[in-house]
């Protein structure tokens, strides 16, 4: 029996241009009449060939407020546009990495992920909609541009009249006319994939032989709580007490589900007070991570470099080999040093995980990361918070085979002894006036090389531009880079992940192969002062202090 379809007249909304990770706005914006429906219709209109007819679509999200309502809208509009099968996480829940894994496992034609990632949730906060293509990764710019164009010209959207709502709470198959809806366990496929990648037997053995080793995982009341329980407790045998804030909540418990030293302060305090040997957190949708111990914070730039260095101890890379490494442009150059030592290609790409996808699909990239707490590999086409945390468990267990008592701190110091240290910090100024932020960036583009002070001389200033080595597409204006004679870097970028205003990010990096155990803020203070002076930040934005320092 075919479904009845109706056409609903509508008109375009301004500003429905997807950013680096989809469309993010306040919930009240998405709740405007037809606003969400317009964007969903635009996704189906712009789907790459052969389009939505008879397609399979994966749907899920991070559990934030308004998600379940939007899942129902996607099914009705998708069915009207020809989608024949939906695969939906139970209760609508799918972490972003799990959604990517399910798209790839089922050869689906794409997925719609409902998340604003690390942004706060709840009726007064943020919501987001993101489209992933059939490789499991974020839509490339050619597709997001087509979605945006469809939002600008839309005059109607299509909606199927279903016999009732989809029952999101019950695993199993539901039929609506010729449309099949599969409600699947949110974690099973992802947990199976992680077990294939890492040496769970080695980690269990290490845990049993080193009972004093402690783990604390904080999901920040985001989507990864159930995944963490299945992996850390059920599979690896850690006690239930290793979990904190592992119940997904629509408003993330009133917190900011961003795994950094500022917003994961509860974890940071507990790790320090309880002398935890491995502390870890992930964000709202599960694609970011933070790793630390009671005596060391692992920067995301260092984390991906360490994982690349120890890749041979991870079964997945033993099977597949390591084909190349990559980082986003603002990420420190630590991974470049690993690539040079191992004779591997290394790529520098714009911020946004989609830029890694072409390299992975071409077989030229295996491990990559972003300084914004994103780490991952070619097992899926998204960054993956749980993956990074289990990678660290695998590495710690491996190193302890030959160096009993090895800790996060000792592993990092050994790494620095081999490669030197790329001191790195990031200053975020959130929700600043967009016009002032843009004026600051224009000012920076007028600067010229020259002497800053007795210690630092600028040798190059540019606005990062990337030519994709696979499809030759060009991405411009990705951040102003200031490079100094000693290879230190200061980078200025406006972020596209916020829902209002602008976020100014300043990235500062300095290499040292002699003094590798300094406090990063002390090591980088002279460059921080130069960054503030060169940018005239206070004049353009009115800000004297950052919102977040990482």
Short mmCIF file of C-alpha atoms in Angstrom, two decimals:
data_model
loop_
_atom_site.label_atom_id
_atom_site.label_comp_id
_atom_site.label_asym_id
_atom_site.label_seq_id
_atom_site.Cartn_x
_atom_site.Cartn_y
_atom_site.Cartn_z
CA UNK A 1 0.00 0.00 0.00
CA UNK A 2 1.44 3.36 -1.01
CA UNK A 3 1.46 6.29 1.38
CA UNK A 4 -0.58 9.42 0.84
CA UNK A 5 1.69 12.40 0.22
CA UNK A 6 0.80 16.06 0.56
CA UNK A 7 2.64 19.16 -0.60
CA UNK A 8 2.95 21.88 2.01
CA UNK A 9 3.47 25.44 0.72
CA UNK A 10 6.38 27.25 2.35
CA UNK A 11 8.88 30.03 1.74
CA UNK A 12 12.64 30.30 2.30
CA UNK A 13 14.30 31.31 5.55
CA UNK A 14 17.47 33.37 5.58
CA UNK A 15 20.65 31.84 6.89
CA UNK A 16 20.11 28.09 6.42
CA UNK A 17 23.69 27.63 5.21
CA UNK A 18 25.30 24.54 6.76
CA UNK A 19 28.57 25.19 8.57
CA UNK A 20 31.49 22.80 9.01
CA UNK A 21 29.19 20.32 10.75
CA UNK A 22 25.68 21.01 9.56
CA UNK A 23 23.14 23.65 10.48
CA UNK A 24 23.22 24.82 14.11
CA UNK A 25 20.82 27.33 15.59
CA UNK A 26 18.90 27.94 18.80
CA UNK A 27 15.99 25.56 19.39
CA UNK A 28 13.56 28.48 19.10
CA UNK A 29 14.82 29.07 15.56
CA UNK A 30 14.27 25.45 14.53
CA UNK A 31 10.79 25.56 16.09
CA UNK A 32 9.60 28.30 13.76
CA UNK A 33 6.82 27.03 11.51
CA UNK A 34 8.33 25.13 8.54
CA UNK A 35 11.93 26.04 9.45
CA UNK A 36 13.02 22.49 10.24
CA UNK A 37 10.84 21.01 7.49
CA UNK A 38 12.43 23.30 4.91
CA UNK A 39 15.93 22.21 5.80
CA UNK A 40 15.04 18.51 5.83
CA UNK A 41 13.39 18.84 2.42
CA UNK A 42 16.48 20.65 1.13
CA UNK A 43 18.64 17.70 2.21
CA UNK A 44 16.53 15.26 0.20
CA UNK A 45 16.38 17.66 -2.75
CA UNK A 46 20.18 17.95 -2.78
CA UNK A 47 21.03 14.29 -2.13
CA UNK A 48 23.74 13.16 -4.55
CA UNK A 49 22.65 10.93 -7.43
CA UNK A 50 20.71 8.72 -7.60
CA UNK A 51 18.88 10.76 -4.96
CA UNK A 52 16.32 9.68 -2.36
CA UNK A 53 14.28 7.28 -4.50
CA UNK A 54 14.40 3.78 -2.93
CA UNK A 55 17.27 4.91 -0.69
CA UNK A 56 18.26 3.77 2.79
CA UNK A 57 18.78 6.52 5.37
CA UNK A 58 20.32 6.27 8.85
CA UNK A 59 18.84 8.63 11.44
CA UNK A 60 19.83 9.38 15.03
CA UNK A 61 21.20 11.99 17.36
CA UNK A 62 22.73 12.91 20.66
CA UNK A 63 19.54 12.91 22.74
CA UNK A 64 19.23 16.67 23.05
CA UNK A 65 15.92 18.50 23.39
CA UNK A 66 13.71 18.46 20.26
CA UNK A 67 15.54 15.48 18.74
CA UNK A 68 12.68 12.98 18.88
CA UNK A 69 10.26 15.43 17.29
CA UNK A 70 12.66 15.99 14.41
CA UNK A 71 13.20 12.24 13.88
CA UNK A 72 9.45 11.94 13.21
CA UNK A 73 9.60 14.85 10.74
CA UNK A 74 12.53 13.23 8.89
CA UNK A 75 10.61 9.96 8.47
CA UNK A 76 7.50 11.71 7.14
CA UNK A 77 9.38 14.01 4.75
CA UNK A 78 11.88 11.33 3.73
CA UNK A 79 9.14 8.82 2.97
CA UNK A 80 7.38 11.41 0.80
CA UNK A 81 10.61 11.94 -1.13
CA UNK A 82 11.08 8.24 -1.87
CA UNK A 83 13.19 6.89 1.02
CA UNK A 84 12.30 3.19 1.36
CA UNK A 85 14.21 2.22 4.51
CA UNK A 86 15.13 4.11 7.66
CA UNK A 87 17.61 2.75 10.21
CA UNK A 88 17.07 4.61 13.47
CA UNK A 89 18.78 4.24 16.83
CA UNK A 90 16.55 3.17 19.72
CA UNK A 91 14.95 6.25 21.30
CA UNK A 92 16.54 8.19 18.44
CA UNK A 93 19.96 7.80 20.06
CA UNK A 94 23.05 7.37 17.88
CA UNK A 95 26.45 8.84 18.55
CA UNK A 96 27.94 10.51 15.51
CA UNK A 97 30.67 7.79 15.22
CA UNK A 98 28.03 5.05 15.58
CA UNK A 99 25.92 6.64 12.84
CA UNK A 100 28.93 6.68 10.53
CA UNK A 101 29.63 3.03 11.33
CA UNK A 102 26.03 2.00 10.65
CA UNK A 103 25.95 3.90 7.34
CA UNK A 104 29.08 2.05 6.23
CA UNK A 105 28.05 -1.39 7.51
CA UNK A 106 24.64 -1.24 5.82
CA UNK A 107 25.81 0.44 2.60
CA UNK A 108 23.22 3.10 3.32
CA UNK A 109 22.78 6.06 1.00
CA UNK A 110 23.45 8.54 3.78
CA UNK A 111 22.40 9.66 7.22
CA UNK A 112 20.90 12.58 9.08
CA UNK A 113 22.46 13.21 12.48
CA UNK A 114 20.65 15.45 14.93
CA UNK A 115 23.24 17.20 17.04
CA UNK A 116 24.82 20.51 17.85
CA UNK A 117 27.86 18.52 19.02
CA UNK A 118 29.53 20.15 22.04
CA UNK A 119 27.08 23.06 22.24
CA UNK A 120 24.62 23.23 25.20
CA UNK A 121 21.18 21.67 24.86
CA UNK A 122 17.68 22.37 26.16
CA UNK A 123 14.76 24.59 25.13
CA UNK A 124 16.83 27.79 25.37
CA UNK A 125 19.98 26.41 23.78
CA UNK A 126 21.12 24.73 20.59
CA UNK A 127 19.96 22.17 18.07
CA UNK A 128 21.53 20.96 14.86
CA UNK A 129 20.95 18.90 11.73
CA UNK A 130 23.80 17.39 9.75
CA UNK A 131 23.78 15.29 6.59
CA UNK A 132 26.35 12.55 6.02
CA UNK A 133 26.90 10.93 2.64
CA UNK A 134 27.14 7.24 1.78
CA UNK A 135 30.80 6.97 2.82
CA UNK A 136 29.64 7.75 6.37
CA UNK A 137 31.31 11.15 6.49
CA UNK A 138 30.06 14.74 6.61
CA UNK A 139 28.74 16.06 3.32
CA UNK A 140 31.42 17.80 1.23
CA UNK A 141 31.06 21.45 0.32
CA UNK A 142 29.58 20.63 -3.08
CA UNK A 143 26.65 18.94 -1.30
CA UNK A 144 26.24 21.49 1.50
CA UNK A 145 26.26 24.23 -1.13
CA UNK A 146 23.49 22.39 -2.98
CA UNK A 147 21.51 22.07 0.27
CA UNK A 148 21.89 25.78 0.91
CA UNK A 149 20.78 26.63 -2.62
CA UNK A 150 17.70 24.42 -2.14
CA UNK A 151 16.81 26.31 1.06
CA UNK A 152 16.96 29.60 -0.85
CA UNK A 153 14.52 28.54 -3.57
CA UNK A 154 12.14 26.21 -1.72
CA UNK A 155 8.42 26.81 -2.27
CA UNK A 156 6.99 23.57 -0.84
CA UNK A 157 8.00 20.45 1.02
CA UNK A 158 6.61 16.94 0.69
CA UNK A 159 5.19 15.06 3.66
CA UNK A 160 3.82 11.52 3.89
CA UNK A 161 0.76 10.84 6.01
CA UNK A 162 1.78 7.95 8.25
CA UNK A 163 -0.58 5.77 10.26
CA UNK A 164 0.63 7.02 13.62
CA UNK A 165 4.09 7.92 14.85
CA UNK A 166 7.20 5.77 14.68
CA UNK A 167 7.71 3.87 17.94
CA UNK A 168 11.29 4.88 18.69
CA UNK A 169 11.50 2.93 21.95
CA UNK A 170 11.13 -0.62 20.64
CA UNK A 171 13.88 -2.43 18.73
CA UNK A 172 12.49 -4.11 15.64
CA UNK A 173 10.95 -3.50 12.22
CA UNK A 174 7.94 -1.25 11.62
CA UNK A 175 6.16 -0.95 8.30
CA UNK A 176 4.44 2.14 6.95
CA UNK A 177 3.09 1.26 3.53
CA UNK A 178 6.16 0.43 1.45
CA UNK A 179 8.47 2.22 3.87
CA UNK A 180 10.45 0.13 6.36
CA UNK A 181 11.65 1.57 9.66
CA UNK A 182 14.30 -0.45 11.52
CA UNK A 183 14.78 0.57 15.14
CA UNK A 184 18.20 -0.79 16.11
CA UNK A 185 20.16 -1.09 19.35
CA UNK A 186 22.13 2.15 19.48
CA UNK A 187 25.42 0.62 20.60
CA UNK A 188 25.74 -2.96 19.31
CA UNK A 189 27.24 -2.37 15.86
CA UNK A 190 29.64 0.27 17.17
CA UNK A 191 30.82 -1.86 20.11
CA UNK A 192 31.44 -4.79 17.75
CA UNK A 193 33.54 -2.53 15.52
CA UNK A 194 35.64 -1.22 18.43
CA UNK A 195 36.28 -4.80 19.59
CA UNK A 196 37.63 -5.62 16.13
CA UNK A 197 39.99 -2.62 16.18
CA UNK A 198 41.66 -2.85 19.60
CA UNK A 199 43.33 -5.55 21.67
CA UNK A 200 40.63 -6.10 24.28
CA UNK A 201 42.37 -9.22 25.56
CA UNK A 202 45.55 -7.24 26.26
CA UNK A 203 43.62 -4.46 28.01
CA UNK A 204 41.73 -6.99 30.19
CA UNK A 205 44.98 -8.72 31.09
CA UNK A 206 46.58 -5.39 32.01
CA UNK A 207 43.60 -4.45 34.15
CA UNK A 208 43.69 -7.78 35.98
CA UNK A 209 47.46 -7.66 36.55
CA UNK A 210 47.42 -3.97 37.55
CA UNK A 211 44.41 -3.63 39.87
CA UNK A 212 45.67 -0.25 41.07
CA UNK A 213 45.13 1.21 37.59
CA UNK A 214 42.10 3.51 37.71
CA UNK A 215 39.85 4.78 34.92
CA UNK A 216 37.26 7.55 35.11
CA UNK A 217 35.05 8.20 32.08
CA UNK A 218 32.72 11.22 32.01
CA UNK A 219 30.15 11.33 29.21
CA UNK A 220 28.98 14.82 30.30
CA UNK A 221 25.40 13.48 30.14
CA UNK A 222 25.81 13.20 26.38
CA UNK A 223 25.21 10.36 24.02
CA UNK A 224 28.25 8.19 24.85
CA UNK A 225 27.14 7.07 28.33
CA UNK A 226 25.58 3.80 27.09
CA UNK A 227 28.57 3.17 24.79
CA UNK A 228 31.00 3.75 27.66
CA UNK A 229 29.12 1.34 29.90
CA UNK A 230 29.07 -1.39 27.26
CA UNK A 231 32.79 -1.04 26.49
CA UNK A 232 34.49 -0.08 29.76
CA UNK A 233 32.30 -2.04 32.17
CA UNK A 234 30.66 -4.91 30.27
CA UNK A 235 33.52 -5.72 27.89
CA UNK A 236 36.71 -4.61 29.67
CA UNK A 237 35.61 -5.31 33.23
CA UNK A 238 36.18 -1.94 34.85
CA UNK A 239 33.91 -1.27 37.83
CA UNK A 240 30.68 0.68 37.41
CA UNK A 241 32.29 3.40 39.51
CA UNK A 242 34.54 4.28 36.54
CA UNK A 243 31.52 5.96 34.92
CA UNK A 244 30.26 9.46 35.67
CA UNK A 245 27.45 11.48 34.09
CA UNK A 246 26.68 8.60 31.72
CA UNK A 247 22.93 9.09 31.36
CA UNK A 248 22.01 11.01 28.18
CA UNK A 249 19.89 14.03 29.11
CA UNK A 250 18.03 16.45 26.84
CA UNK A 251 19.84 19.41 28.41
CA UNK A 252 23.05 17.53 29.32
CA UNK A 253 22.22 18.15 32.98
CA UNK A 254 22.45 21.89 32.44
CA UNK A 255 26.12 21.59 31.53
CA UNK A 256 28.17 22.38 28.46
CA UNK A 257 29.01 18.99 26.89
CA UNK A 258 32.44 20.04 25.64
CA UNK A 259 35.38 17.89 26.83
CA UNK A 260 37.95 20.50 27.75
CA UNK A 261 39.57 21.71 30.94
CA UNK A 262 36.91 24.40 31.45
CA UNK A 263 33.64 22.60 30.78
CA UNK A 264 34.73 19.16 32.03
CA UNK A 265 35.85 20.71 35.29
CA UNK A 266 34.10 18.06 37.39
CA UNK A 267 36.18 15.36 35.72
CA UNK A 268 39.37 17.41 36.05
CA UNK A 269 38.76 17.94 39.77
CA UNK A 270 37.98 14.27 40.44
CA UNK A 271 40.97 13.03 38.45
CA UNK A 272 43.24 15.29 40.47
CA UNK A 273 41.68 14.59 43.87
CA UNK A 274 41.35 10.83 43.41
CA UNK A 275 44.74 10.41 41.68
CA UNK A 276 43.04 8.79 38.67
CA UNK A 277 45.52 7.23 36.24
CA UNK A 278 43.40 7.71 33.10
CA UNK A 279 40.62 10.25 32.98
CA UNK A 280 38.59 10.74 29.83
CA UNK A 281 35.55 12.60 28.58
CA UNK A 282 33.56 12.85 25.38
CA UNK A 283 31.18 15.50 24.08
CA UNK A 284 27.47 15.71 23.40
CA UNK A 285 27.44 13.58 20.23
CA UNK A 286 30.50 11.46 21.01
CA UNK A 287 32.94 12.56 18.35
CA UNK A 288 35.32 14.51 20.62
CA UNK A 289 37.46 13.39 23.52
CA UNK A 290 39.75 14.57 26.27
CA UNK A 291 42.48 12.45 27.86
CA UNK A 292 44.34 13.27 31.06
CA UNK A 293 45.73 11.81 34.27
CA UNK A 294 46.16 13.23 37.75
CA UNK A 295 49.59 14.57 36.72
CA UNK A 296 49.28 15.24 32.98
CA UNK A 297 46.88 16.79 30.48
CA UNK A 298 47.30 15.34 26.98
CA UNK A 299 46.66 18.01 24.37
CA UNK A 300 44.63 16.72 21.41
CA UNK A 301 47.57 17.57 19.13
CA UNK A 302 49.87 15.35 21.21
CA UNK A 303 47.24 12.63 21.59
CA UNK A 304 46.89 11.93 17.86
CA UNK A 305 50.68 12.01 17.47
CA UNK A 306 51.15 9.46 20.26
CA UNK A 307 48.48 7.19 18.77
CA UNK A 308 50.25 7.40 15.40
CA UNK A 309 53.60 6.59 17.05
CA UNK A 310 52.18 3.46 18.73
CA UNK A 311 49.89 2.40 15.87
CA UNK A 312 51.70 -0.94 15.48
CA UNK A 313 50.34 -2.13 18.85
CA UNK A 314 46.73 -1.72 17.66
CA UNK A 315 45.42 -4.85 15.84
CA UNK A 316 43.49 -2.87 13.23
CA UNK A 317 46.66 -1.15 12.00
CA UNK A 318 48.60 -4.41 12.16
CA UNK A 319 46.09 -5.75 9.63
CA UNK A 320 45.66 -2.70 7.41
CA UNK A 321 48.97 -0.88 7.80
CA UNK A 322 49.22 2.89 8.23
CA UNK A 323 48.79 4.65 4.88
CA UNK A 324 49.27 8.23 5.96
CA UNK A 325 48.73 10.79 8.71
CA UNK A 326 46.94 14.14 8.75
CA UNK A 327 45.96 17.08 10.93
CA UNK A 328 43.88 20.18 10.64
CA UNK A 329 45.93 23.29 9.92
CA UNK A 330 45.71 24.80 13.45
CA UNK A 331 46.73 21.49 15.08
CA UNK A 332 50.33 21.36 16.26
CA UNK A 333 52.97 19.82 14.04
CA UNK A 334 53.76 16.96 16.45
CA UNK A 335 52.19 14.40 14.11
CA UNK A 336 54.35 15.74 11.25
CA UNK A 337 57.43 14.63 13.21
CA UNK A 338 56.00 11.14 13.64
CA UNK A 339 55.24 10.97 9.91
CA UNK A 340 58.81 12.00 9.05
CA UNK A 341 60.29 9.40 11.38
CA UNK A 342 58.10 6.63 9.96
CA UNK A 343 58.37 7.66 6.31
CA UNK A 344 54.65 8.40 5.95
CA UNK A 345 52.74 11.03 4.02
CA UNK A 346 51.31 13.80 6.19
CA UNK A 347 48.54 16.18 5.14
CA UNK A 348 47.54 19.60 6.47
CA UNK A 349 43.84 20.28 5.84
CA UNK A 350 41.27 22.92 6.83
CA UNK A 351 39.28 22.49 10.03
CA UNK A 352 36.35 20.15 9.44
CA UNK A 353 36.41 16.37 9.43
CA UNK A 354 34.98 16.19 5.92
CA UNK A 355 38.39 17.22 4.56
CA UNK A 356 39.90 13.95 5.78
CA UNK A 357 37.28 11.81 4.02
CA UNK A 358 38.61 12.08 0.46
CA UNK A 359 42.10 11.11 1.64
CA UNK A 360 40.71 8.09 3.50
CA UNK A 361 38.56 6.98 0.57
CA UNK A 362 41.63 7.22 -1.67
CA UNK A 363 43.62 4.97 0.68
CA UNK A 364 46.13 7.68 1.62
CA UNK A 365 45.13 8.37 5.21
CA UNK A 366 44.79 6.16 8.29
CA UNK A 367 45.12 8.34 11.44
CA UNK A 368 44.21 11.99 11.83
CA UNK A 369 43.20 14.60 14.34
CA UNK A 370 42.17 18.13 15.15
CA UNK A 371 43.31 20.27 18.04
CA UNK A 372 39.62 20.78 18.85
CA UNK A 373 39.58 17.44 20.71
CA UNK A 374 38.84 15.36 17.61
CA UNK A 375 40.79 12.18 16.90
CA UNK A 376 40.09 9.26 14.61
CA UNK A 377 41.03 6.89 11.84
CA UNK A 378 39.74 5.37 8.64
CA UNK A 379 37.55 2.81 10.47
CA UNK A 380 34.72 5.33 9.96
CA UNK A 381 34.49 8.80 8.40
CA UNK A 382 33.97 10.83 11.57
CA UNK A 383 36.17 11.69 14.49
CA UNK A 384 35.56 9.27 17.32
CA UNK A 385 35.86 10.05 21.03
CA UNK A 386 35.48 6.52 22.40
CA UNK A 387 37.95 5.23 19.79
CA UNK A 388 40.62 7.63 21.05
CA UNK A 389 40.05 6.69 24.69
CA UNK A 390 40.27 2.96 23.99
CA UNK A 391 43.38 3.65 21.88
CA UNK A 392 45.00 5.13 24.98
CA UNK A 393 44.02 2.09 27.05
CA UNK A 394 45.53 -0.14 24.36
CA UNK A 395 48.76 1.92 24.34
CA UNK A 396 49.07 1.99 28.14
CA UNK A 397 48.58 -1.79 28.31
CA UNK A 398 51.12 -2.30 25.52
CA UNK A 399 53.81 -0.08 27.04
CA UNK A 400 53.38 -1.72 30.45
CA UNK A 401 54.43 -5.05 28.94
CA UNK A 402 58.01 -3.78 28.66
CA UNK A 403 57.90 -0.85 31.11
CA UNK A 404 55.81 -1.92 34.12
CA UNK A 405 54.36 1.08 35.88
CA UNK A 406 54.25 3.24 32.75
CA UNK A 407 51.74 6.08 33.07
CA UNK A 408 50.23 8.73 30.84
CA UNK A 409 52.92 11.16 32.03
CA UNK A 410 55.82 8.77 31.44
CA UNK A 411 54.49 7.85 27.98
CA UNK A 412 54.32 11.54 27.08
CA UNK A 413 57.82 12.28 28.38
CA UNK A 414 59.22 9.32 26.43
CA UNK A 415 57.49 10.65 23.32
CA UNK A 416 59.03 14.10 23.84
CA UNK A 417 62.45 12.55 24.38
CA UNK A 418 62.11 11.00 20.93
CA UNK A 419 60.51 13.86 18.99
CA UNK A 420 60.82 17.02 21.09
CA UNK A 421 57.74 18.90 22.24
CA UNK A 422 55.36 21.13 20.31
CA UNK A 423 54.01 23.36 23.08
CA UNK A 424 50.47 24.29 22.14
CA UNK A 425 47.53 26.28 23.48
CA UNK A 426 44.25 27.64 22.17
CA UNK A 427 42.39 30.73 23.35
CA UNK A 428 38.66 30.88 22.58
CA UNK A 429 36.62 34.09 22.71
CA UNK A 430 33.01 32.93 22.35
CA UNK A 431 29.95 34.83 21.10
CA UNK A 432 31.82 38.02 20.21
CA UNK A 433 30.35 40.62 17.90
CA UNK A 434 30.60 39.19 14.38
CA UNK A 435 31.39 42.54 12.76
CA UNK A 436 34.22 43.26 15.18
CA UNK A 437 35.65 39.78 14.71
CA UNK A 438 35.60 40.16 10.93
CA UNK A 439 37.32 43.54 11.17
CA UNK A 440 40.04 41.98 13.30
CA UNK A 441 40.63 39.28 10.67
CA UNK A 442 40.85 41.91 7.93
CA UNK A 443 43.38 43.81 10.02
CA UNK A 444 45.49 40.66 10.42
CA UNK A 445 45.52 40.11 6.66
CA UNK A 446 47.26 43.49 6.24
CA UNK A 447 50.23 42.58 8.47
CA UNK A 448 53.68 42.11 6.96
CA UNK A 449 56.67 39.96 7.97
CA UNK A 450 59.23 41.59 10.23
CA UNK A 451 60.77 41.75 13.68
CA UNK A 452 58.31 41.57 16.61
CA UNK A 453 60.85 41.79 19.43
CA UNK A 454 64.33 40.57 20.30
CA UNK A 455 63.16 36.96 20.35
CA UNK A 456 60.65 36.61 17.53
CA UNK A 457 60.74 37.55 13.84
CA UNK A 458 57.80 36.90 11.50
CA UNK A 459 58.90 35.23 8.27
CA UNK A 460 55.51 34.52 6.70
CA UNK A 461 51.86 35.59 6.97
CA UNK A 462 49.12 34.04 4.85
CA UNK A 463 45.46 33.08 4.79
CA UNK A 464 45.44 29.27 4.61
CA UNK A 465 44.21 27.85 1.32
CA UNK A 466 43.82 24.12 0.64
CA UNK A 467 43.76 22.26 -2.65
CA UNK A 468 42.38 18.77 -2.15
CA UNK A 469 44.92 16.34 -3.64
CA UNK A 470 42.15 13.93 -4.64
CA UNK A 471 39.41 16.01 -6.29
CA UNK A 472 41.45 19.25 -6.72
CA UNK A 473 38.74 21.34 -5.04
CA UNK A 474 40.02 24.57 -3.45
CA UNK A 475 39.05 25.85 -0.01
CA UNK A 476 40.09 29.43 0.81
CA UNK A 477 40.24 31.79 3.80
CA UNK A 478 40.71 29.09 6.42
CA UNK A 479 42.65 31.11 8.95
CA UNK A 480 45.46 33.64 9.14
CA UNK A 481 48.81 31.97 9.82
CA UNK A 482 51.74 33.87 11.28
CA UNK A 483 54.96 31.85 11.13
CA UNK A 484 58.12 32.87 12.96
CA UNK A 485 61.78 32.30 12.20
CA UNK A 486 62.03 29.51 14.82
CA UNK A 487 58.95 27.72 13.29
CA UNK A 488 56.61 28.97 16.04
CA UNK A 489 53.11 29.71 14.79
CA UNK A 490 50.18 31.93 15.74
CA UNK A 491 46.91 31.23 13.93
CA UNK A 492 43.67 33.22 14.01
CA UNK A 493 40.36 31.66 12.94
CA UNK A 494 36.67 32.40 13.19
CA UNK A 495 34.82 29.22 14.11
CA UNK A 496 31.64 28.10 12.38
CA UNK A 497 30.40 25.76 15.14
CA UNK A 498 28.54 28.29 17.28
CA UNK A 499 24.85 29.09 16.95
CA UNK A 500 25.12 32.87 17.32
CA UNK A 501 27.77 35.56 17.21
CA UNK A 502 31.32 34.59 16.31
CA UNK A 503 33.95 32.58 18.14
CA UNK A 504 37.49 33.88 17.75
CA UNK A 505 40.09 31.13 18.15
CA UNK A 506 43.78 31.87 18.59
CA UNK A 507 46.20 28.94 18.31
CA UNK A 508 49.78 29.27 19.54
CA UNK A 509 52.59 26.75 19.05
CA UNK A 510 56.32 26.61 19.82
CA UNK A 511 58.73 23.69 19.32
CA UNK A 512 61.41 22.82 21.90
CA UNK A 513 63.65 19.74 21.91
CA UNK A 514 65.52 20.70 25.09
CA UNK A 515 63.07 21.83 27.77
CA UNK A 516 60.11 19.48 27.34
CA UNK A 517 58.56 19.48 30.82
CA UNK A 518 57.52 23.13 31.20
CA UNK A 519 54.00 24.33 31.86
CA UNK A 520 52.57 25.11 28.41
CA UNK A 521 51.18 28.48 29.43
CA UNK A 522 54.58 29.55 30.79
CA UNK A 523 56.36 28.31 27.66
CA UNK A 524 53.96 30.16 25.38
CA UNK A 525 53.35 33.41 27.28
CA UNK A 526 55.63 35.55 25.07
CA UNK A 527 53.75 34.39 21.97
CA UNK A 528 50.38 34.92 23.67
CA UNK A 529 51.38 38.52 24.33
CA UNK A 530 52.48 38.96 20.71
CA UNK A 531 49.16 37.51 19.47
CA UNK A 532 47.13 39.95 21.50
CA UNK A 533 49.25 42.89 20.40
CA UNK A 534 49.30 42.00 16.69
CA UNK A 535 45.57 41.31 16.49
CA UNK A 536 44.44 44.35 18.49
CA UNK A 537 41.90 41.92 19.93
CA UNK A 538 40.61 44.18 22.69
CA UNK A 539 40.05 47.07 20.29
CA UNK A 540 38.06 45.00 17.79
CA UNK A 541 36.13 42.69 20.14
CA UNK A 542 36.11 44.43 23.50
CA UNK A 543 37.38 41.23 25.12
CA UNK A 544 40.29 41.18 27.53
CA UNK A 545 40.09 37.54 28.64
CA UNK A 546 39.27 34.33 26.75
CA UNK A 547 36.19 32.25 27.50
CA UNK A 548 38.20 29.01 27.37
CA UNK A 549 41.90 28.18 27.38
CA UNK A 550 43.03 24.71 26.32
#
